[in-house]
mmCIF file of C-alpha atoms in Angstrom:
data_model
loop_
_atom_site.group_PDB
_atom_site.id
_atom_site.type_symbol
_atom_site.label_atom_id
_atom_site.label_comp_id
_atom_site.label_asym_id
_atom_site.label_seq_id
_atom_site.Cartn_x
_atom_site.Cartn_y
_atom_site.Cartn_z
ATOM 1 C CA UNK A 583 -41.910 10.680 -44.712
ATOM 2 C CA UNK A 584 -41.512 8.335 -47.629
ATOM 3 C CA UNK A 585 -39.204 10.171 -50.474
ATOM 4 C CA UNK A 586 -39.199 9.293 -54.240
ATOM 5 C CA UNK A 587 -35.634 8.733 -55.549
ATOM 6 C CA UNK A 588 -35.588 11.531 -57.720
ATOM 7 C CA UNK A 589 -35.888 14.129 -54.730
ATOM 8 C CA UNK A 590 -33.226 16.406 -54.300
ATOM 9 C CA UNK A 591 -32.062 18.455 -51.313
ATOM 10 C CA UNK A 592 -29.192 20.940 -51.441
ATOM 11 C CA UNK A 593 -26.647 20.555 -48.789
ATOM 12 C CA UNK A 594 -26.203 23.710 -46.442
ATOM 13 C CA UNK A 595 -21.730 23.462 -46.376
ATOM 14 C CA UNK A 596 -21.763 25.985 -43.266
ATOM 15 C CA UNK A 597 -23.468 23.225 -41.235
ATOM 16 C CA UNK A 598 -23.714 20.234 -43.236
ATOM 17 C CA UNK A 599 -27.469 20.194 -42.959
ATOM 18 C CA UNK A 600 -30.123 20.208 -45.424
ATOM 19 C CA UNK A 601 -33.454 21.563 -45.200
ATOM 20 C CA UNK A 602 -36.639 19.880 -46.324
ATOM 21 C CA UNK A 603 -40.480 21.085 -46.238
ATOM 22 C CA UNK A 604 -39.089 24.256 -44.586
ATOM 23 C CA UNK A 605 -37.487 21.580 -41.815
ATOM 24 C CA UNK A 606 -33.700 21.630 -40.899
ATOM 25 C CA UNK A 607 -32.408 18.194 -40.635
ATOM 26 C CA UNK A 608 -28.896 17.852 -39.455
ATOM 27 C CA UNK A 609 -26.844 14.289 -40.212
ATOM 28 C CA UNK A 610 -26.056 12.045 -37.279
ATOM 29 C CA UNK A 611 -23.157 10.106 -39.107
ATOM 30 C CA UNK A 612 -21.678 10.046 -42.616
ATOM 31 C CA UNK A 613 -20.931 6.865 -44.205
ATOM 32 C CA UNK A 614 -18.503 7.513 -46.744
ATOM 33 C CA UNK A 615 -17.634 5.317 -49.481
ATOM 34 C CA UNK A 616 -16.034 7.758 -52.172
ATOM 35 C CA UNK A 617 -13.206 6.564 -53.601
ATOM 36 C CA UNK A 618 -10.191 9.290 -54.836
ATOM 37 C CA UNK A 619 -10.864 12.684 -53.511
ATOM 38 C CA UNK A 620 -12.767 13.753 -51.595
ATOM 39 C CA UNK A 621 -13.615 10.761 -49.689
ATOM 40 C CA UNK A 622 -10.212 9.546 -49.837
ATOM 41 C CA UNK A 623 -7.762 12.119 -49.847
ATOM 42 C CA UNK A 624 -8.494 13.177 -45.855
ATOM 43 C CA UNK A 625 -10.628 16.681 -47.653
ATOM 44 C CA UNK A 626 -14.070 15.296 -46.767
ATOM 45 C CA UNK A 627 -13.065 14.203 -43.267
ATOM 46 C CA UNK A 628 -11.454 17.046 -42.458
ATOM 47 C CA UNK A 629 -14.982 18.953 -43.249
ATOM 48 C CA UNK A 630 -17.069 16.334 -41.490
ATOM 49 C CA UNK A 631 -14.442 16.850 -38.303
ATOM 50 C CA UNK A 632 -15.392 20.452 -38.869
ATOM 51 C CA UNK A 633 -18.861 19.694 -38.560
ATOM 52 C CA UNK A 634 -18.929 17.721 -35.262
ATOM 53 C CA UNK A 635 -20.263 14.810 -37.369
ATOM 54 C CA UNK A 636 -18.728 10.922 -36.975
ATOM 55 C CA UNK A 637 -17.501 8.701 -40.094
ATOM 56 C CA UNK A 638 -16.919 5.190 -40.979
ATOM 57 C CA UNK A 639 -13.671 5.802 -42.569
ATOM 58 C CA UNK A 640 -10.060 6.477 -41.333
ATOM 59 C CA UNK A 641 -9.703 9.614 -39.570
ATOM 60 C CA UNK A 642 -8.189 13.021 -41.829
ATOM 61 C CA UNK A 643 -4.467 12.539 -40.711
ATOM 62 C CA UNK A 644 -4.578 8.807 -41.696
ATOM 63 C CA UNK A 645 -6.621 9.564 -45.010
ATOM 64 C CA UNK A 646 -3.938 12.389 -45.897
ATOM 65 C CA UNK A 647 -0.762 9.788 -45.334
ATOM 66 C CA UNK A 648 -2.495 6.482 -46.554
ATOM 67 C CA UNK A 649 -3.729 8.164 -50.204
ATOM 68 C CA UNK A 650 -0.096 9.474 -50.698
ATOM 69 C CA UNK A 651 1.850 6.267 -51.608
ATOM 70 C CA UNK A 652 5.437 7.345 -51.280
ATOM 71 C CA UNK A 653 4.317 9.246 -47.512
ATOM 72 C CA UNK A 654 2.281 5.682 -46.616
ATOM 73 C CA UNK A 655 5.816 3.493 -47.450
ATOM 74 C CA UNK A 656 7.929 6.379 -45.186
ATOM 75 C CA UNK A 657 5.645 6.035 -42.919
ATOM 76 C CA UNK A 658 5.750 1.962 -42.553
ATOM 77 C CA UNK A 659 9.476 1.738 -43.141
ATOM 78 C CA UNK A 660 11.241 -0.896 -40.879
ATOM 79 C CA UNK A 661 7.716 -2.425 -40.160
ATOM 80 C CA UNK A 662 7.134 -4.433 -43.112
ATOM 81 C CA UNK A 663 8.548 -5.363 -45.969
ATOM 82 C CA UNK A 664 8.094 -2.461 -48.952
ATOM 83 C CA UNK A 665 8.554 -3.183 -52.501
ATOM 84 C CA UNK A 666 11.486 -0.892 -53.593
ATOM 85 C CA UNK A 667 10.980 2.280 -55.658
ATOM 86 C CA UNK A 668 11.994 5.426 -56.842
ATOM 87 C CA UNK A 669 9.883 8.459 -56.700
ATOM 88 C CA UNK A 670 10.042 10.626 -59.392
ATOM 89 C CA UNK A 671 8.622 14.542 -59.026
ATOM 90 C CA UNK A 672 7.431 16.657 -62.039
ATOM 91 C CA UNK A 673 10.105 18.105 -64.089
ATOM 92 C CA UNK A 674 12.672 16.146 -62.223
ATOM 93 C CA UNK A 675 15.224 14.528 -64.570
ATOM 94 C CA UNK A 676 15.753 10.997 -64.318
ATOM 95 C CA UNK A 677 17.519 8.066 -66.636
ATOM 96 C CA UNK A 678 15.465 4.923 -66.915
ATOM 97 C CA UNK A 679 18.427 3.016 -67.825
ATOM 98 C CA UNK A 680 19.860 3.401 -64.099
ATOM 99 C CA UNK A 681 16.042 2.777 -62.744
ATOM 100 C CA UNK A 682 15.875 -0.436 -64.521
ATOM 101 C CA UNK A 683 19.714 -1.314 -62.986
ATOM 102 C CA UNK A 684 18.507 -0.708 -59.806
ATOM 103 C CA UNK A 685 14.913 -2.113 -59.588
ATOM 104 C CA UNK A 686 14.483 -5.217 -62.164
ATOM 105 C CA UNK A 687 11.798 -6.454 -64.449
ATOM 106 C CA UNK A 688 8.976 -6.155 -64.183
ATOM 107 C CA UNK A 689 8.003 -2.220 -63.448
ATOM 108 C CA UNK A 690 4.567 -0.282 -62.707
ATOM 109 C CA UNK A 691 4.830 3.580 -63.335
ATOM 110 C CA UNK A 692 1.837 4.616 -61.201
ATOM 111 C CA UNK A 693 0.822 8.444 -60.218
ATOM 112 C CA UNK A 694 1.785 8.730 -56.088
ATOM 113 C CA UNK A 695 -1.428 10.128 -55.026
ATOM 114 C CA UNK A 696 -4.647 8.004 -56.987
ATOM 115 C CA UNK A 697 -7.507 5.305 -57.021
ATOM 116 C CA UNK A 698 -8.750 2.561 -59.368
ATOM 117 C CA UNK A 699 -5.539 1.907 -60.877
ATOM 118 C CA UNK A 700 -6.099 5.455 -62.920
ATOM 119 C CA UNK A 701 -2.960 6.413 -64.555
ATOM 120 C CA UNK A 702 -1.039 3.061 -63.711
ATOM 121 C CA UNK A 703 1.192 1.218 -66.529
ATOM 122 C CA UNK A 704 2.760 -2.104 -66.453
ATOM 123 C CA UNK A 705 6.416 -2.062 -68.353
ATOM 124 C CA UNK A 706 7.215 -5.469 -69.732
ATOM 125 C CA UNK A 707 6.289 -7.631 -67.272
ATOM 126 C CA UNK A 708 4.992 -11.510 -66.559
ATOM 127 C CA UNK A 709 1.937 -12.195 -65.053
ATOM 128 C CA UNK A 710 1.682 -11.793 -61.492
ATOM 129 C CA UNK A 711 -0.317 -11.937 -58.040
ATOM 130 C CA UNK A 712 -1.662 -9.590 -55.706
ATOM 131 C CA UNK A 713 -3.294 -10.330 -52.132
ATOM 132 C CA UNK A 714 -5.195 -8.505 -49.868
ATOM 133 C CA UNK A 715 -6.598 -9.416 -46.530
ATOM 134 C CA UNK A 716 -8.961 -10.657 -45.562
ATOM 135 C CA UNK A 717 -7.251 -12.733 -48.644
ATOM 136 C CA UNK A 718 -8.459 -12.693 -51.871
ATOM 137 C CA UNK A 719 -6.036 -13.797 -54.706
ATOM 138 C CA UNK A 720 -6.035 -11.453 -57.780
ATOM 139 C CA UNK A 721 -5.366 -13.211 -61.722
ATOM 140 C CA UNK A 722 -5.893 -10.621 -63.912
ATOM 141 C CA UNK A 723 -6.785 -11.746 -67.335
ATOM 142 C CA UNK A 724 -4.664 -8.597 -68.862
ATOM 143 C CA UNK A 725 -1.075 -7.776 -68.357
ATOM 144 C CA UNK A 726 -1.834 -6.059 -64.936
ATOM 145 C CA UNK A 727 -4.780 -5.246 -62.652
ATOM 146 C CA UNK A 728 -5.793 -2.223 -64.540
ATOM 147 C CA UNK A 729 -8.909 -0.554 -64.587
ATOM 148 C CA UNK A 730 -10.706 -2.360 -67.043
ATOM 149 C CA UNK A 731 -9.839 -5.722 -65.503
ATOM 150 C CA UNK A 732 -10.915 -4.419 -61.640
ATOM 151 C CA UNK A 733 -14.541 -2.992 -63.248
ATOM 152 C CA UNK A 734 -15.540 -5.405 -65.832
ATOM 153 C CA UNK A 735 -16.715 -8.680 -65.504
ATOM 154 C CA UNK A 736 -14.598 -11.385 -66.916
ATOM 155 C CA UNK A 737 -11.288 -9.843 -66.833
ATOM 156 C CA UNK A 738 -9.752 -11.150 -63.771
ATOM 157 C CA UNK A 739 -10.781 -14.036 -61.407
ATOM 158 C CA UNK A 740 -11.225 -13.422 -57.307
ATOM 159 C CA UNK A 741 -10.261 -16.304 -55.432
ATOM 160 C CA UNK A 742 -11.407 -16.199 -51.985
ATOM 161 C CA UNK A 743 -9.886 -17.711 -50.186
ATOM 162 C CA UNK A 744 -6.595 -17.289 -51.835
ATOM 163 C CA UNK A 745 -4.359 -20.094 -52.676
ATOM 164 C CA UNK A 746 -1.739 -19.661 -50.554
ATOM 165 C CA UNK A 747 0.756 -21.637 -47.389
ATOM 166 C CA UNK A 748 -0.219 -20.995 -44.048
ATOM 167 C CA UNK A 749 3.034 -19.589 -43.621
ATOM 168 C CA UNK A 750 2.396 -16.533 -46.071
ATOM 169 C CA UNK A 751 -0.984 -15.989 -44.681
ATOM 170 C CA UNK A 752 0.106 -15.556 -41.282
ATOM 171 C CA UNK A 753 2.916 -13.019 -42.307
ATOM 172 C CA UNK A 754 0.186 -11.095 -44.640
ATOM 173 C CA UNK A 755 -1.913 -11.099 -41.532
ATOM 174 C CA UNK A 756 0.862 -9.605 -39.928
ATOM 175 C CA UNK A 757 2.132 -6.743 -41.901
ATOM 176 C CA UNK A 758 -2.042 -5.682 -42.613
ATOM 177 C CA UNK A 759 -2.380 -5.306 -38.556
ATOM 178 C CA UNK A 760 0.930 -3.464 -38.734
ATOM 179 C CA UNK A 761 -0.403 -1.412 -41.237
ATOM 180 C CA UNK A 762 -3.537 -0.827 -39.852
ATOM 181 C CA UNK A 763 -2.084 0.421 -36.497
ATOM 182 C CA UNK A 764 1.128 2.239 -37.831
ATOM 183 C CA UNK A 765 -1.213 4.413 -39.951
ATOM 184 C CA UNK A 766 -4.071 4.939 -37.320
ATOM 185 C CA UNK A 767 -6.714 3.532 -39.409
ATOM 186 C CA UNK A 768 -10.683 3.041 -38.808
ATOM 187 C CA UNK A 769 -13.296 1.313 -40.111
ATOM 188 C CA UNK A 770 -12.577 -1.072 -42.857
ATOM 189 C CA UNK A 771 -9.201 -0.611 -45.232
ATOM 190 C CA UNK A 772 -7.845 -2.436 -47.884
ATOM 191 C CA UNK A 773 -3.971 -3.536 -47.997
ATOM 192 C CA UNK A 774 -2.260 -4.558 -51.234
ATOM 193 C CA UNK A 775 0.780 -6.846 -51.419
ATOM 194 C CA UNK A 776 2.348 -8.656 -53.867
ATOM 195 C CA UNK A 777 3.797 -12.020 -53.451
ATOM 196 C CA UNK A 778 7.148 -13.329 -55.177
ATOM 197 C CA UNK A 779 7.232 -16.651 -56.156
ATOM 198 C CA UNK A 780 9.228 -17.603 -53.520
ATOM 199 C CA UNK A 781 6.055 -16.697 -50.937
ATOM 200 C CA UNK A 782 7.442 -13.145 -49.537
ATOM 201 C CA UNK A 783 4.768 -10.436 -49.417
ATOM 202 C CA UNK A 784 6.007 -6.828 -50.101
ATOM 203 C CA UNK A 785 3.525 -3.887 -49.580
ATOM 204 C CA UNK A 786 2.276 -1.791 -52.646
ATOM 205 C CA UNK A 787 -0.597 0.734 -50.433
ATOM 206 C CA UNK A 788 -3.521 0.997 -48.178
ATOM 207 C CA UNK A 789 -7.047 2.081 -49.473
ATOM 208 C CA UNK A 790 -8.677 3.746 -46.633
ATOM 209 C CA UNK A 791 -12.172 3.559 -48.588
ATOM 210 C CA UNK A 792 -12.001 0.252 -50.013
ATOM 211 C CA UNK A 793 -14.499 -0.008 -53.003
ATOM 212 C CA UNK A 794 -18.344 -1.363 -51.779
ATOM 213 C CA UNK A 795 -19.812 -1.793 -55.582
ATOM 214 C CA UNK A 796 -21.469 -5.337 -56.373
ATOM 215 C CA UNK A 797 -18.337 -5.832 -57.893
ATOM 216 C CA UNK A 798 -15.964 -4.833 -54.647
ATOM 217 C CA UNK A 799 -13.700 -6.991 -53.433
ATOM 218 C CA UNK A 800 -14.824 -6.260 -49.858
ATOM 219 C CA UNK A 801 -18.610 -6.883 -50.165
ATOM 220 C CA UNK A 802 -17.277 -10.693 -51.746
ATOM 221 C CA UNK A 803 -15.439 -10.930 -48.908
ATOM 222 C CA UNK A 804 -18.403 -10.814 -46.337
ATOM 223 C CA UNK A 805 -20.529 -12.739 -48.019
ATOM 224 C CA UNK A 806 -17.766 -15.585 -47.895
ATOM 225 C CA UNK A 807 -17.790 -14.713 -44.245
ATOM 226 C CA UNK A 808 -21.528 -15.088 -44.275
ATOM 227 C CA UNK A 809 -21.986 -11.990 -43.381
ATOM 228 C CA UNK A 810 -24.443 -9.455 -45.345
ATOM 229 C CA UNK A 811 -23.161 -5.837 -46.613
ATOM 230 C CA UNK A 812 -26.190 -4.524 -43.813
ATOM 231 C CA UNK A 813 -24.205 -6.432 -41.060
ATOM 232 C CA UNK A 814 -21.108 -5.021 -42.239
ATOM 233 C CA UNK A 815 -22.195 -1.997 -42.468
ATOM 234 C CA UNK A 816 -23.437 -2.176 -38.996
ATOM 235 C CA UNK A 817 -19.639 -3.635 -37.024
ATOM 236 C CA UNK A 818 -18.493 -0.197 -39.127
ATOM 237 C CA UNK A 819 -20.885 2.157 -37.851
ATOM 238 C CA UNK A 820 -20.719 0.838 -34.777
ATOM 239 C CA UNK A 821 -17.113 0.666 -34.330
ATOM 240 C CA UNK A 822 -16.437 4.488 -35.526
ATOM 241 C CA UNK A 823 -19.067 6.143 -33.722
ATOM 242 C CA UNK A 824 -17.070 4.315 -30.381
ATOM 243 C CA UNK A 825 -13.978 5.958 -31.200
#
């Protein structure tokens, strides 16, 4: 039947189900595009695994490895280049002086396990670049990408396609399919580099949920490809439910 917008339904959690005019209506597929946790963090596909219902996303296991930073750079180690770090636990001791010896200008202090650049900070940096694939160049209009620059309009520029040699697109292309497969992904991801000047990409993390708003990168992204969010939705749906 034809709903209004405003009509609610509470979801049954045994089952996943909800119930509607006295009717049961179980879910055939989940398309999940919630960034952070749940939809992120593996905790939502581990339910929906529960449940005996398919998803778009990556499966639980990759979720759980991809949304943990320092886990997703063990995890690629020897496979592509990783931009160096040092991984600091709560209520360890550490001496920035020694960091700063041993990594360089510029530095981002960023939690290990978090979305839309929450909790991130830049420490006296120049301006830089950041790719993804398929490649968009990032020039954020602030000191970094934060989150004010990645949700408001104005303060950054997209460039699609990104400005950049054939040489470091093919090795981006590379190390995102390594990626991809290392960490048993599905559906569509997002991978982060940054490029020196010199043209060598270093991996910062994976997004398993990449974001879908107008304002996504992702969405952008197919309609440069001429291809409509419905059609993308569709090569998603229809690649998950295969596997």
């Amino acid at each position: 039947r034809q709903m209004c917008i405003r009509d609610r339904w509470q979801v049954d959690k045994n089952d996943f189900s909800i119930t509607v005019d006295g009717v049961r209506k179980a879910f055939d597929y989940a398309l999940i595009i919630i960034h952070g946790t749940p939809g992120e963090d593996g905790k939502l596909q581990g339910y929906l695994d529960m449940m005996g219902v398919p998803y778009s996303s990556c499966s639980m296991t990759s979720s759980v490895i991809t949304f943990d930073k320092i886990t997703t750079k063990r995890t690629l180690a020897g496979r592509v280049n990783l931009a160096r770090e040092v991984f600091l636990r709560r209520g360890e001791a550490f001496d920035p002086a020694q960091i700063v010896a041993e990594l360089g200008m510029p530095l981002f202090v960023k939690p290990n396990a978090n979305g839309s650049s929450f909790g991130v900070t830049k420490v006296h940096a120049p301006e830089g670049r950041e790719y993804v694939f398929p490649i968009t160049e990032i020039v954020s209009k602030k000191d970094f990408f934060d989150y004010e620059a990645k949700y408001t309009a104005g303060f950054s520029d997209e460039i699609t396609p990104a400005d950049i040699t054939p040489e470091v697109k093919a090795e981006l292309n590379r190390m995102t399919r390594e990626a991809y497969r290392t960490c048993r992904c599905s559906g569509v991801v997002r991978v982060d580099f940054i490029v020196t000047p010199a043209g060598v990409p270093y991996f910062i993390e994976l997004n398993s949920i990449p974001g879908m708003s107008g304002g996504s990168i992702v969405p952008k992204q197919a309609r440069e490809m001429g291809m409509s969010l419905g059609e993308l939705y569709d090569i998603i749906i229809a690649d998950t439910c295969r596997k």
